[in-house]
PDB file of C-alpha atoms and ligand atoms in Angstrom:
ATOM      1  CA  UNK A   1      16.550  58.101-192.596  1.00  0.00           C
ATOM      2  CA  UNK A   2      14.968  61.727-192.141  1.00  0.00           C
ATOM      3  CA  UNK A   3      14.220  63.920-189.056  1.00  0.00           C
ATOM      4  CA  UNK A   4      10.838  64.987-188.671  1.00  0.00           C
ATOM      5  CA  UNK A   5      10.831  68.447-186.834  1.00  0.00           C
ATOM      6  CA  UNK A   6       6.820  69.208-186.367  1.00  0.00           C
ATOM      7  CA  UNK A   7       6.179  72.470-184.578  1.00  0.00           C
ATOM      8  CA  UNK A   8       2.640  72.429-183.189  1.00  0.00           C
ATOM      9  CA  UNK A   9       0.197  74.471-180.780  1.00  0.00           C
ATOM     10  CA  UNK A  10       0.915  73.183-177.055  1.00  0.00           C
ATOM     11  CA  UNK A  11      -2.746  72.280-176.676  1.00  0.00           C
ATOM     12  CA  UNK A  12      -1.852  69.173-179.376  1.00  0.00           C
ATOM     13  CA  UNK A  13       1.102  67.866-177.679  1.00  0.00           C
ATOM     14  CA  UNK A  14      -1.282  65.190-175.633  1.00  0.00           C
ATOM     15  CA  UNK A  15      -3.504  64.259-179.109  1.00  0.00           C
ATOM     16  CA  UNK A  16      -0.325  64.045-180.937  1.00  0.00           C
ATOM     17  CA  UNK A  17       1.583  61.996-178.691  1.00  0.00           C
ATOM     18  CA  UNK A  18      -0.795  59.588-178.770  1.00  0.00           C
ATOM     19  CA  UNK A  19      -1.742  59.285-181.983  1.00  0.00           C
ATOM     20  CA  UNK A  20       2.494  58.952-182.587  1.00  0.00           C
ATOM     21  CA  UNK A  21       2.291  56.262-180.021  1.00  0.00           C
ATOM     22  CA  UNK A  22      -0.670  54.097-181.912  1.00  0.00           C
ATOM     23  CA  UNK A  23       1.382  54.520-185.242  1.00  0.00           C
ATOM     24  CA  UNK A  24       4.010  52.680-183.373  1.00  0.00           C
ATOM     25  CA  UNK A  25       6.590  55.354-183.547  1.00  0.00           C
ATOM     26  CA  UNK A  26       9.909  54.274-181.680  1.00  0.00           C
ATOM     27  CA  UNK A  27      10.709  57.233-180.479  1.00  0.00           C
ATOM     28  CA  UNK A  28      10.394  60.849-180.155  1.00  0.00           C
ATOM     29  CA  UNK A  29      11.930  64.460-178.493  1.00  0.00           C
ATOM     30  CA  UNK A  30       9.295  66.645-177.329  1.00  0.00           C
ATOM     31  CA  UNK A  31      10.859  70.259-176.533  1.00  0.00           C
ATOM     32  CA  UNK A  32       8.608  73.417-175.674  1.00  0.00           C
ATOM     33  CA  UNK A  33       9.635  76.199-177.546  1.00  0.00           C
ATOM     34  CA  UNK A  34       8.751  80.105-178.383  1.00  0.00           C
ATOM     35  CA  UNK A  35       8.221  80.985-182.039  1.00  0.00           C
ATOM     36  CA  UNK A  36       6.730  82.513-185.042  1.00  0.00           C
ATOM     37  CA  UNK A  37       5.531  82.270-188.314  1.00  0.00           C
ATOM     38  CA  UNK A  38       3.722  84.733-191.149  1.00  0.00           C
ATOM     39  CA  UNK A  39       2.075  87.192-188.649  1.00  0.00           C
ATOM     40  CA  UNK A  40       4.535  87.484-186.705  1.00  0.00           C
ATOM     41  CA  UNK A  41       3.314  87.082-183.124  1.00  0.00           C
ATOM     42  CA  UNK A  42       0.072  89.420-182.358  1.00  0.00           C
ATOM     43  CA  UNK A  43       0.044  93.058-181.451  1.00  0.00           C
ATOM     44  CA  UNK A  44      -1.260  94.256-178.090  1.00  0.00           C
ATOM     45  CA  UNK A  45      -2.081  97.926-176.593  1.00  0.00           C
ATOM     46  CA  UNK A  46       0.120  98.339-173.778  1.00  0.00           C
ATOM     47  CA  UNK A  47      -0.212 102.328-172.094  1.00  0.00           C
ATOM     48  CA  UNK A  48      -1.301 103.538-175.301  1.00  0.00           C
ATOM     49  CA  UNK A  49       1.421 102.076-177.539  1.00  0.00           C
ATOM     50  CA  UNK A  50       1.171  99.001-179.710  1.00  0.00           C
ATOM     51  CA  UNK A  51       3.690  96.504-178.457  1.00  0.00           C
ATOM     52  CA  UNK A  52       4.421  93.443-180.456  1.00  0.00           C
ATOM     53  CA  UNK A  53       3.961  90.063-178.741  1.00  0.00           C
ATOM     54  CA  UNK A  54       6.241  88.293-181.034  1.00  0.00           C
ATOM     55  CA  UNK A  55       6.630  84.741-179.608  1.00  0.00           C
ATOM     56  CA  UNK A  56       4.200  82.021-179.090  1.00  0.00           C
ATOM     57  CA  UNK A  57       4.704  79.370-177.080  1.00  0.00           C
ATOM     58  CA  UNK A  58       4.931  75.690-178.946  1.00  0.00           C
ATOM     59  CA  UNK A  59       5.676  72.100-179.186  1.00  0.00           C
ATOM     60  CA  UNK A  60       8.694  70.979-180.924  1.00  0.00           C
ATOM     61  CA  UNK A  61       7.798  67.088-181.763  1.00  0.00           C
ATOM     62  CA  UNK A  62      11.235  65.497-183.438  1.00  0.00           C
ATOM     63  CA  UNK A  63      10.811  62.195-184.842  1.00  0.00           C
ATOM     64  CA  UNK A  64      13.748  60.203-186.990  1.00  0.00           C
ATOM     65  CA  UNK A  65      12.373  57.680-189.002  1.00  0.00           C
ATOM     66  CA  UNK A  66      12.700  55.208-191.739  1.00  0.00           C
ATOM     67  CA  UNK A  67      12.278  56.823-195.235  1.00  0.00           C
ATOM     68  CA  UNK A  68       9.434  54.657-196.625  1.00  0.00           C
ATOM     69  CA  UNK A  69       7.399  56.152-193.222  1.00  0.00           C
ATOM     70  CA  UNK A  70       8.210  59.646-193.480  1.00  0.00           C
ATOM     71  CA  UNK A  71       4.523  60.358-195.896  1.00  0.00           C
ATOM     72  CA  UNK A  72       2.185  58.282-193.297  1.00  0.00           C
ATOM     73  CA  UNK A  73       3.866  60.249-190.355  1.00  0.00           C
ATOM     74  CA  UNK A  74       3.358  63.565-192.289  1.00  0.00           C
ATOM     75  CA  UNK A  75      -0.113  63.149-192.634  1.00  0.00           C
ATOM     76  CA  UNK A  76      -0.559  62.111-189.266  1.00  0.00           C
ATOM     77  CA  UNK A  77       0.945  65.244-187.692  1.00  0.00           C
ATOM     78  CA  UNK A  78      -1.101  67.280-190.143  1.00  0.00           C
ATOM     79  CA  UNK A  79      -4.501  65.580-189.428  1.00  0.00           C
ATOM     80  CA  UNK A  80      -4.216  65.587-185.611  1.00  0.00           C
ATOM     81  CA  UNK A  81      -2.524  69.358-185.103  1.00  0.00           C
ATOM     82  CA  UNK A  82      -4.517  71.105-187.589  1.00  0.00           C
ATOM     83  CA  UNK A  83      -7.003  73.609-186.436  1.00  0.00           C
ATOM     84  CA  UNK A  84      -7.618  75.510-189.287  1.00  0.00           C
ATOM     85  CA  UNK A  85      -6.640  78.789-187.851  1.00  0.00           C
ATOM     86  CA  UNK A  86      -3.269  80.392-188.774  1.00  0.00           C
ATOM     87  CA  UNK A  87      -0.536  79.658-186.389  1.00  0.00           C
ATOM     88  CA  UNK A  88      -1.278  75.679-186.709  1.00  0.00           C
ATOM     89  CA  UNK A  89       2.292  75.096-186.967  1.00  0.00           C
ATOM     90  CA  UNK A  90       4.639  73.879-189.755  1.00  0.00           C
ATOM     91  CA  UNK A  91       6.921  70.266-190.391  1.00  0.00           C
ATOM     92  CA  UNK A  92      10.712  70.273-191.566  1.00  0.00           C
ATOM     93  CA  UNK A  93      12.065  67.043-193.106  1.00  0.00           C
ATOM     94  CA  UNK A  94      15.302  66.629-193.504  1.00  0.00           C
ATOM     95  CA  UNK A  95      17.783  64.133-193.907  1.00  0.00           C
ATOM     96  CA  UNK A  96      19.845  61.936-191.246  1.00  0.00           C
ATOM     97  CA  UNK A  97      23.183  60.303-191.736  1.00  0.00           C
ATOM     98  CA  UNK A  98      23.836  58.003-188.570  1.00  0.00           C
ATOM     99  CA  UNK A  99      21.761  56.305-185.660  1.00  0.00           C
ATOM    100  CA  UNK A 100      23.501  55.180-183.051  1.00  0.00           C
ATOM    101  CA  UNK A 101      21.835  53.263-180.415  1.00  0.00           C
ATOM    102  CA  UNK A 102      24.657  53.344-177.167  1.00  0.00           C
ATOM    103  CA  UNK A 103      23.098  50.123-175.519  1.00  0.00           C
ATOM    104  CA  UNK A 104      23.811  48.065-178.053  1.00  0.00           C
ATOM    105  CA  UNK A 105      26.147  49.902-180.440  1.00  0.00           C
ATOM    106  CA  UNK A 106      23.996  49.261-183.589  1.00  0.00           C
ATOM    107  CA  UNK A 107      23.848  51.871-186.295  1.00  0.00           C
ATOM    108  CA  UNK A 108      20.923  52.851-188.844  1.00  0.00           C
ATOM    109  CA  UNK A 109      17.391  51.897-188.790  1.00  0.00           C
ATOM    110  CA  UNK A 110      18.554  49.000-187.094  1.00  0.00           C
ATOM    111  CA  UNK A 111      19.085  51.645-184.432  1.00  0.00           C
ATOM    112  CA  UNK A 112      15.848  53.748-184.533  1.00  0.00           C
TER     113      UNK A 112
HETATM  114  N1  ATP B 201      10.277  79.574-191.551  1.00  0.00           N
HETATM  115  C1  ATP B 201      10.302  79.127-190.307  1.00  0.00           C
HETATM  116  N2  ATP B 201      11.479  78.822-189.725  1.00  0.00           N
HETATM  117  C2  ATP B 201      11.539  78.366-188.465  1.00  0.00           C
HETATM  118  N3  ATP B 201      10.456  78.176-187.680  1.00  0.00           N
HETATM  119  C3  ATP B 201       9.260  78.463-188.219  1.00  0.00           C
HETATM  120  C4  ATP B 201       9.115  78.954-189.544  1.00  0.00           C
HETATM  121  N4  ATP B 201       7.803  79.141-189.800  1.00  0.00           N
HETATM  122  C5  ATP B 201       7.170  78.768-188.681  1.00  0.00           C
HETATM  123  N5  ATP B 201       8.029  78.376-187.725  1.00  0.00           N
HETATM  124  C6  ATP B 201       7.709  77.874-186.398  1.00  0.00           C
HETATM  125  O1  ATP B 201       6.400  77.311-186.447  1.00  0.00           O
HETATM  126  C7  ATP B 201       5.540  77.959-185.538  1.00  0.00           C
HETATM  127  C8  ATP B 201       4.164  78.036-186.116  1.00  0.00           C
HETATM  128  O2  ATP B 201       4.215  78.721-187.333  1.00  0.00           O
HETATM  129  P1  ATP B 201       2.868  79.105-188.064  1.00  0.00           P
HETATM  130  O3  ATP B 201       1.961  77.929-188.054  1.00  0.00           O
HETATM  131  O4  ATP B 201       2.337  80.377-187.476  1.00  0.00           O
HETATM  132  O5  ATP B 201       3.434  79.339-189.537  1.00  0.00           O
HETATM  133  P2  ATP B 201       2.858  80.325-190.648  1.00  0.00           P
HETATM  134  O6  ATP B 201       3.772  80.226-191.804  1.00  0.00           O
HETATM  135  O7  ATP B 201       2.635  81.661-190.037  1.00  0.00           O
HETATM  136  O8  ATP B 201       1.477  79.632-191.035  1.00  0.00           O
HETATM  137  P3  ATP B 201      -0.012  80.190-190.744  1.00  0.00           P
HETATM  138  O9  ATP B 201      -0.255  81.251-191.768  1.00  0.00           O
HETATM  139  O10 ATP B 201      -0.887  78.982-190.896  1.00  0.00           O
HETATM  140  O11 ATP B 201      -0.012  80.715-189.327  1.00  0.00           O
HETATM  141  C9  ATP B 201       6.200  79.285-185.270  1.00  0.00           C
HETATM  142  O12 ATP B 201       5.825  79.796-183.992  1.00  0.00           O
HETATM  143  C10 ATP B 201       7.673  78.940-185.333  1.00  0.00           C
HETATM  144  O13 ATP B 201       8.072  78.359-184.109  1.00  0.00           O
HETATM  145 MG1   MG B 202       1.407  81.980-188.401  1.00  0.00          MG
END
């Protein structure tokens, strides 16, 4: 099982929810966070002095999933939350020992 951590512009959360939901995704954590990548944030003239606007708001998608799905979800993020334009976001993948579903006490994918 891996976690799927997609960090996207806010403006995609609806598109990519969606498009999650039609690939039959189980489930998913949505969190809005601040961030930033290469540049940095922007830079802004405030009284005369350059001030650094380092954080950008985003959406934190996070997704655990079977293995054999992790590719098809991958490309899904990308195609729907790409812009083209720097700041499009970025994807972590990383690995998941235990599922627990409380309801019903099962464990693993049996639990996703
Ligand atoms: N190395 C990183 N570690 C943790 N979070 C990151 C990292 N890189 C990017 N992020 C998160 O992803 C968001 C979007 O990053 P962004 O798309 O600007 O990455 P980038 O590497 O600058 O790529 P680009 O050049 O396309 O803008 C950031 O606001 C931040 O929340
Ligand atoms: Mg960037």
């Amino acid at each position: 099982m891996k976690r799927i951590s997609a960090i996207v512009r806010p403006e995609k959360l609806e598109p990519l929810k969606e498009a999650l939901f039609a690939a039959s995704i189980s489930g998913m954590t949505i969190t809005q966070v601040m961030g930033c990548g290469n540049q940095h944030g922007w830079s802004e003239y405030f009284r005369g002095t350059e001030v650094l606007l380092n954080m950008i708001p985003k959406v934190k998608f996070e997704l655990i999933v079977t293995d054999e799905t992790v590719d098809g979800i991958v490309e899904l993020i990308c195609k729907t939350a790409a812009t083209g334009e720097v700041g499009d976001g970025k994807i972590f993948i990383s690995p998941v020992e235990e599922v627990v579903r409380i309801r019903t006490r099962e464990h693993g994918e049996a639990a996703i």
